[in-house]
């Protein structure tokens, strides 16, 4: 069965510092991977997704993630944190890879705190 | 409205009572999902509707939980004989086409359920 593990339930960085949120996946089929973000008092929204076209995926708000098959990882990064990046971030994998009938399996989430 | 609408936004109930949570997906979206978000547990998949296909109920935690989607649009999640461990935020999401892999999910703001 497909699953994702997010390392670290809370990450704290200073404004302007590198953001690194870790996600490792387990999948028996070539995975489709996603990062979603939940800003305070808002619904989840898609940040970026990997669907096998390119291993480095760029998303909204300056975030990007790199798919590394050898490490079964899909870590999320941003070179310089902004106060507005404070949110909860969820990594997800489609439970049926590229199948259109797949549902998303989410990780436990990582809360990002940005200090001034 | 243009987004996924959920009602009520907050629901407080007594243990043993039944509750109904409603989701209005974005018009024209064929796929509809229910997830549960508990503190420290991430997003737990509950059920997935896709067009006229039989729903994927594999995530429902017990037979006290059920959901229906009438006319391919509005969905109702029903929890019978609520227990305190049912307290969580229940999230609904919809997507335009068949599934999570090729189309991003649009999430509602959720219903915060508190069972006393």
Short mmCIF file of C-alpha atoms in Angstrom, two decimals:
data_model
loop_
_atom_site.label_atom_id
_atom_site.label_comp_id
_atom_site.label_asym_id
_atom_site.label_seq_id
_atom_site.Cartn_x
_atom_site.Cartn_y
_atom_site.Cartn_z
CA UNK A 1 0.00 0.00 0.00
CA UNK A 2 1.13 3.50 -0.71
CA UNK A 3 2.03 5.80 2.19
CA UNK A 4 3.96 8.94 3.04
CA UNK A 5 5.90 9.88 6.13
CA UNK A 6 6.65 13.46 7.03
CA UNK A 7 9.65 13.84 9.26
CA UNK A 8 9.05 16.47 11.89
CA UNK A 9 5.62 17.62 12.94
CA UNK A 10 6.95 21.13 13.62
CA UNK A 11 9.67 23.07 11.82
CA UNK A 12 10.78 26.54 12.86
CA UNK A 13 12.92 28.83 10.69
CA UNK A 14 13.88 32.47 10.72
CA UNK A 15 12.58 34.81 8.07
CA UNK A 16 14.92 34.66 5.07
CA UNK A 17 16.28 31.23 5.96
CA UNK A 18 16.00 28.05 3.90
CA UNK A 19 12.84 26.03 4.32
CA UNK A 20 13.16 22.25 4.14
CA UNK A 21 10.18 20.02 4.83
CA UNK A 22 10.83 16.31 4.54
CA UNK A 23 8.63 13.68 2.97
CA UNK A 24 9.41 10.05 2.27
CA UNK A 25 7.07 7.79 0.40
CA UNK A 26 6.38 4.11 0.00
CA UNK A 27 4.78 2.95 -3.20
CA UNK A 28 4.50 -0.33 -5.10
CA UNK A 29 3.85 1.54 -8.35
CA UNK A 30 5.50 4.62 -9.86
CA UNK A 31 4.20 7.28 -7.53
CA UNK A 32 2.34 10.49 -8.13
CA UNK A 33 3.27 12.85 -5.31
CA UNK A 34 1.81 16.10 -4.04
CA UNK A 35 2.33 18.87 -1.54
CA UNK A 36 -0.69 20.69 -0.17
CA UNK A 37 -0.65 23.72 2.14
CA UNK A 38 -3.20 24.82 4.71
CA UNK A 39 -2.93 28.45 5.75
CA UNK A 40 -4.56 29.46 9.05
CA UNK A 41 -8.34 29.43 8.79
CA UNK A 42 -8.25 28.40 5.14
CA UNK A 43 -8.85 25.18 3.25
CA UNK A 44 -6.07 23.07 1.84
CA UNK A 45 -4.70 24.08 -1.52
CA UNK A 46 -2.34 22.42 -3.96
CA UNK A 47 1.23 23.66 -3.79
CA UNK A 48 2.79 21.39 -6.41
CA UNK A 49 2.65 17.89 -7.84
CA UNK A 50 5.00 15.33 -9.35
CA UNK A 51 3.61 13.19 -12.16
CA UNK A 52 6.83 11.75 -13.63
CA UNK A 53 7.43 14.50 -16.19
CA UNK A 54 10.36 16.15 -14.40
CA UNK A 55 12.05 15.31 -11.13
CA UNK A 56 12.28 18.94 -9.99
CA UNK A 57 8.85 20.42 -9.63
CA UNK A 58 8.16 24.10 -9.10
CA UNK A 59 5.06 25.25 -7.30
CA UNK A 60 3.40 28.40 -6.14
CA UNK A 61 4.95 30.99 -3.83
CA UNK A 62 8.55 30.01 -4.65
CA UNK A 63 8.34 26.45 -3.37
CA UNK A 64 9.81 23.49 -5.18
CA UNK A 65 10.27 19.80 -4.55
CA UNK A 66 12.61 17.20 -5.96
CA UNK A 67 11.63 13.61 -6.58
CA UNK A 68 14.48 11.25 -5.69
CA UNK A 69 13.64 7.66 -6.45
CA UNK A 70 16.84 6.29 -4.90
CA UNK A 71 15.95 7.93 -1.61
CA UNK A 72 12.15 7.52 -1.95
CA UNK A 73 11.90 11.19 -1.04
CA UNK A 74 9.97 14.25 -2.16
CA UNK A 75 11.23 17.03 0.10
CA UNK A 76 9.79 20.53 -0.16
CA UNK A 77 12.13 23.52 -0.19
CA UNK A 78 12.10 27.26 -0.46
CA UNK A 79 15.33 29.29 -0.52
CA UNK A 80 14.09 32.14 1.65
CA UNK A 81 11.22 31.90 4.12
CA UNK A 82 8.63 34.63 4.38
CA UNK A 83 6.35 35.28 7.31
CA UNK A 84 3.37 34.45 5.10
CA UNK A 85 4.71 30.91 4.61
CA UNK A 86 3.64 29.98 8.15
CA UNK A 87 1.13 27.18 7.61
CA UNK A 88 0.65 23.45 7.80
CA UNK A 89 2.09 21.45 4.92
CA UNK A 90 0.93 18.02 3.83
CA UNK A 91 2.70 15.56 1.57
CA UNK A 92 0.47 13.11 -0.29
CA UNK A 93 0.72 10.15 -2.65
CA UNK A 94 -1.88 8.77 -5.01
CA UNK A 95 -2.74 5.27 -3.87
CA UNK A 96 -2.84 3.94 -7.41
CA UNK A 97 0.04 5.76 -9.00
CA UNK A 98 -0.97 7.09 -12.37
CA UNK A 99 -4.42 5.55 -12.33
CA UNK A 100 -7.17 8.10 -12.63
CA UNK A 101 -9.17 6.33 -9.98
CA UNK A 102 -6.58 6.88 -7.28
CA UNK A 103 -7.30 8.72 -4.08
CA UNK A 104 -4.77 10.78 -2.14
CA UNK A 105 -3.12 9.38 0.94
CA UNK A 106 -1.82 12.20 3.13
CA UNK A 107 0.99 12.40 5.62
CA UNK A 108 0.55 13.66 9.15
CA UNK A 109 1.49 17.21 8.26
CA UNK A 110 4.29 19.58 9.24
CA UNK A 111 3.59 22.91 10.84
CA UNK A 112 6.00 25.57 9.63
CA UNK A 113 6.71 28.45 11.97
CA UNK A 114 8.56 31.49 10.62
CA UNK A 115 10.23 33.74 13.17
CA UNK A 116 10.96 37.39 12.46
CA UNK B 1 -20.18 30.26 -4.63
CA UNK B 2 -17.13 29.26 -6.59
CA UNK B 3 -15.59 26.93 -4.03
CA UNK B 4 -16.45 23.79 -2.11
CA UNK B 5 -18.99 24.64 0.55
CA UNK B 6 -19.44 22.69 3.78
CA UNK B 7 -22.08 23.08 6.44
CA UNK B 8 -22.27 23.52 9.29
CA UNK B 9 -18.87 25.03 9.95
CA UNK B 10 -19.10 23.96 13.58
CA UNK B 11 -21.19 21.26 15.20
CA UNK B 12 -21.35 20.42 18.87
CA UNK B 13 -23.27 17.29 19.79
CA UNK B 14 -23.76 14.94 22.68
CA UNK B 15 -22.32 11.46 22.75
CA UNK B 16 -24.76 9.00 21.21
CA UNK B 17 -26.51 11.48 18.93
CA UNK B 18 -26.48 11.26 15.14
CA UNK B 19 -25.01 14.05 13.00
CA UNK B 20 -25.15 14.94 9.33
CA UNK B 21 -22.46 16.93 7.59
CA UNK B 22 -23.09 18.45 4.19
CA UNK B 23 -20.79 19.15 1.26
CA UNK B 24 -21.58 21.13 -1.88
CA UNK B 25 -18.80 20.50 -4.40
CA UNK B 26 -17.81 22.83 -7.18
CA UNK B 27 -20.36 22.63 -9.97
CA UNK B 28 -19.33 20.13 -12.62
CA UNK B 29 -16.79 18.31 -10.47
CA UNK B 30 -17.30 14.60 -10.82
CA UNK B 31 -15.10 13.37 -7.98
CA UNK B 32 -15.85 14.03 -4.31
CA UNK B 33 -13.84 13.03 -1.27
CA UNK B 34 -14.31 13.08 2.49
CA UNK B 35 -11.32 13.27 4.80
CA UNK B 36 -11.02 13.61 8.57
CA UNK B 37 -8.39 15.81 10.17
CA UNK B 38 -7.51 15.12 13.77
CA UNK B 39 -4.82 16.77 15.83
CA UNK B 40 -1.56 14.96 15.22
CA UNK B 41 -3.19 12.48 12.83
CA UNK B 42 -2.97 14.31 9.54
CA UNK B 43 -5.68 13.78 6.97
CA UNK B 44 -7.41 10.44 7.14
CA UNK B 45 -9.21 9.29 4.00
CA UNK B 46 -12.84 8.31 4.59
CA UNK B 47 -14.72 7.86 1.32
CA UNK B 48 -14.47 8.74 -2.38
CA UNK B 49 -17.23 9.18 -4.96
CA UNK B 50 -16.49 9.18 -8.67
CA UNK B 51 -19.37 9.78 -11.05
CA UNK B 52 -21.76 6.84 -11.15
CA UNK B 53 -19.19 4.31 -9.95
CA UNK B 54 -19.56 2.54 -6.65
CA UNK B 55 -17.94 4.69 -3.95
CA UNK B 56 -14.64 3.70 -2.39
CA UNK B 57 -15.61 3.28 1.27
CA UNK B 58 -12.37 1.71 2.38
CA UNK B 59 -11.53 4.53 4.79
CA UNK B 60 -14.71 4.59 6.84
CA UNK B 61 -13.63 3.74 10.41
CA UNK B 62 -16.77 1.89 11.46
CA UNK B 63 -20.30 1.06 10.35
CA UNK B 64 -21.50 4.11 12.25
CA UNK B 65 -20.17 6.17 9.36
CA UNK B 66 -21.95 6.41 6.02
CA UNK B 67 -22.11 8.83 3.14
CA UNK B 68 -24.19 9.40 0.10
CA UNK B 69 -24.02 11.62 -2.90
CA UNK B 70 -27.32 12.51 -4.48
CA UNK B 71 -27.59 13.36 -8.15
CA UNK B 72 -23.84 13.40 -8.52
CA UNK B 73 -23.59 16.66 -6.62
CA UNK B 74 -24.28 17.29 -2.94
CA UNK B 75 -22.92 14.78 -0.45
CA UNK B 76 -23.92 14.04 3.13
CA UNK B 77 -21.68 12.31 5.65
CA UNK B 78 -23.67 10.76 8.49
CA UNK B 79 -22.22 9.63 11.80
CA UNK B 80 -24.57 7.60 13.96
CA UNK B 81 -24.30 7.25 17.73
CA UNK B 82 -21.38 9.67 17.89
CA UNK B 83 -18.45 8.96 20.18
CA UNK B 84 -15.91 11.36 21.62
CA UNK B 85 -13.21 9.96 19.35
CA UNK B 86 -15.27 11.18 16.38
CA UNK B 87 -14.36 14.75 17.29
CA UNK B 88 -12.33 16.16 14.40
CA UNK B 89 -12.50 18.45 11.40
CA UNK B 90 -14.28 16.75 8.52
CA UNK B 91 -13.04 17.97 5.16
CA UNK B 92 -14.70 17.60 1.79
CA UNK B 93 -12.88 17.99 -1.51
CA UNK B 94 -13.84 17.77 -5.14
CA UNK B 95 -12.00 17.52 -8.43
CA UNK B 96 -13.02 18.13 -11.98
CA UNK B 97 -12.22 14.89 -13.69
CA UNK B 98 -11.79 11.33 -12.64
CA UNK B 99 -9.34 11.33 -9.83
CA UNK B 100 -6.62 12.78 -7.70
CA UNK B 101 -3.67 12.08 -9.94
CA UNK B 102 -4.33 14.43 -12.82
CA UNK B 103 -6.58 17.00 -11.26
CA UNK B 104 -5.97 18.95 -8.14
CA UNK B 105 -8.37 18.66 -5.26
CA UNK B 106 -10.31 21.69 -4.13
CA UNK B 107 -11.01 21.56 -0.42
CA UNK B 108 -13.77 23.09 1.63
CA UNK B 109 -13.10 24.81 4.94
CA UNK B 110 -14.37 21.83 6.87
CA UNK B 111 -16.84 21.09 9.64
CA UNK B 112 -15.43 21.11 13.15
CA UNK B 113 -17.26 18.36 15.02
CA UNK B 114 -17.11 18.28 18.80
CA UNK B 115 -18.69 15.36 20.64
CA UNK B 116 -19.23 16.05 24.34
#
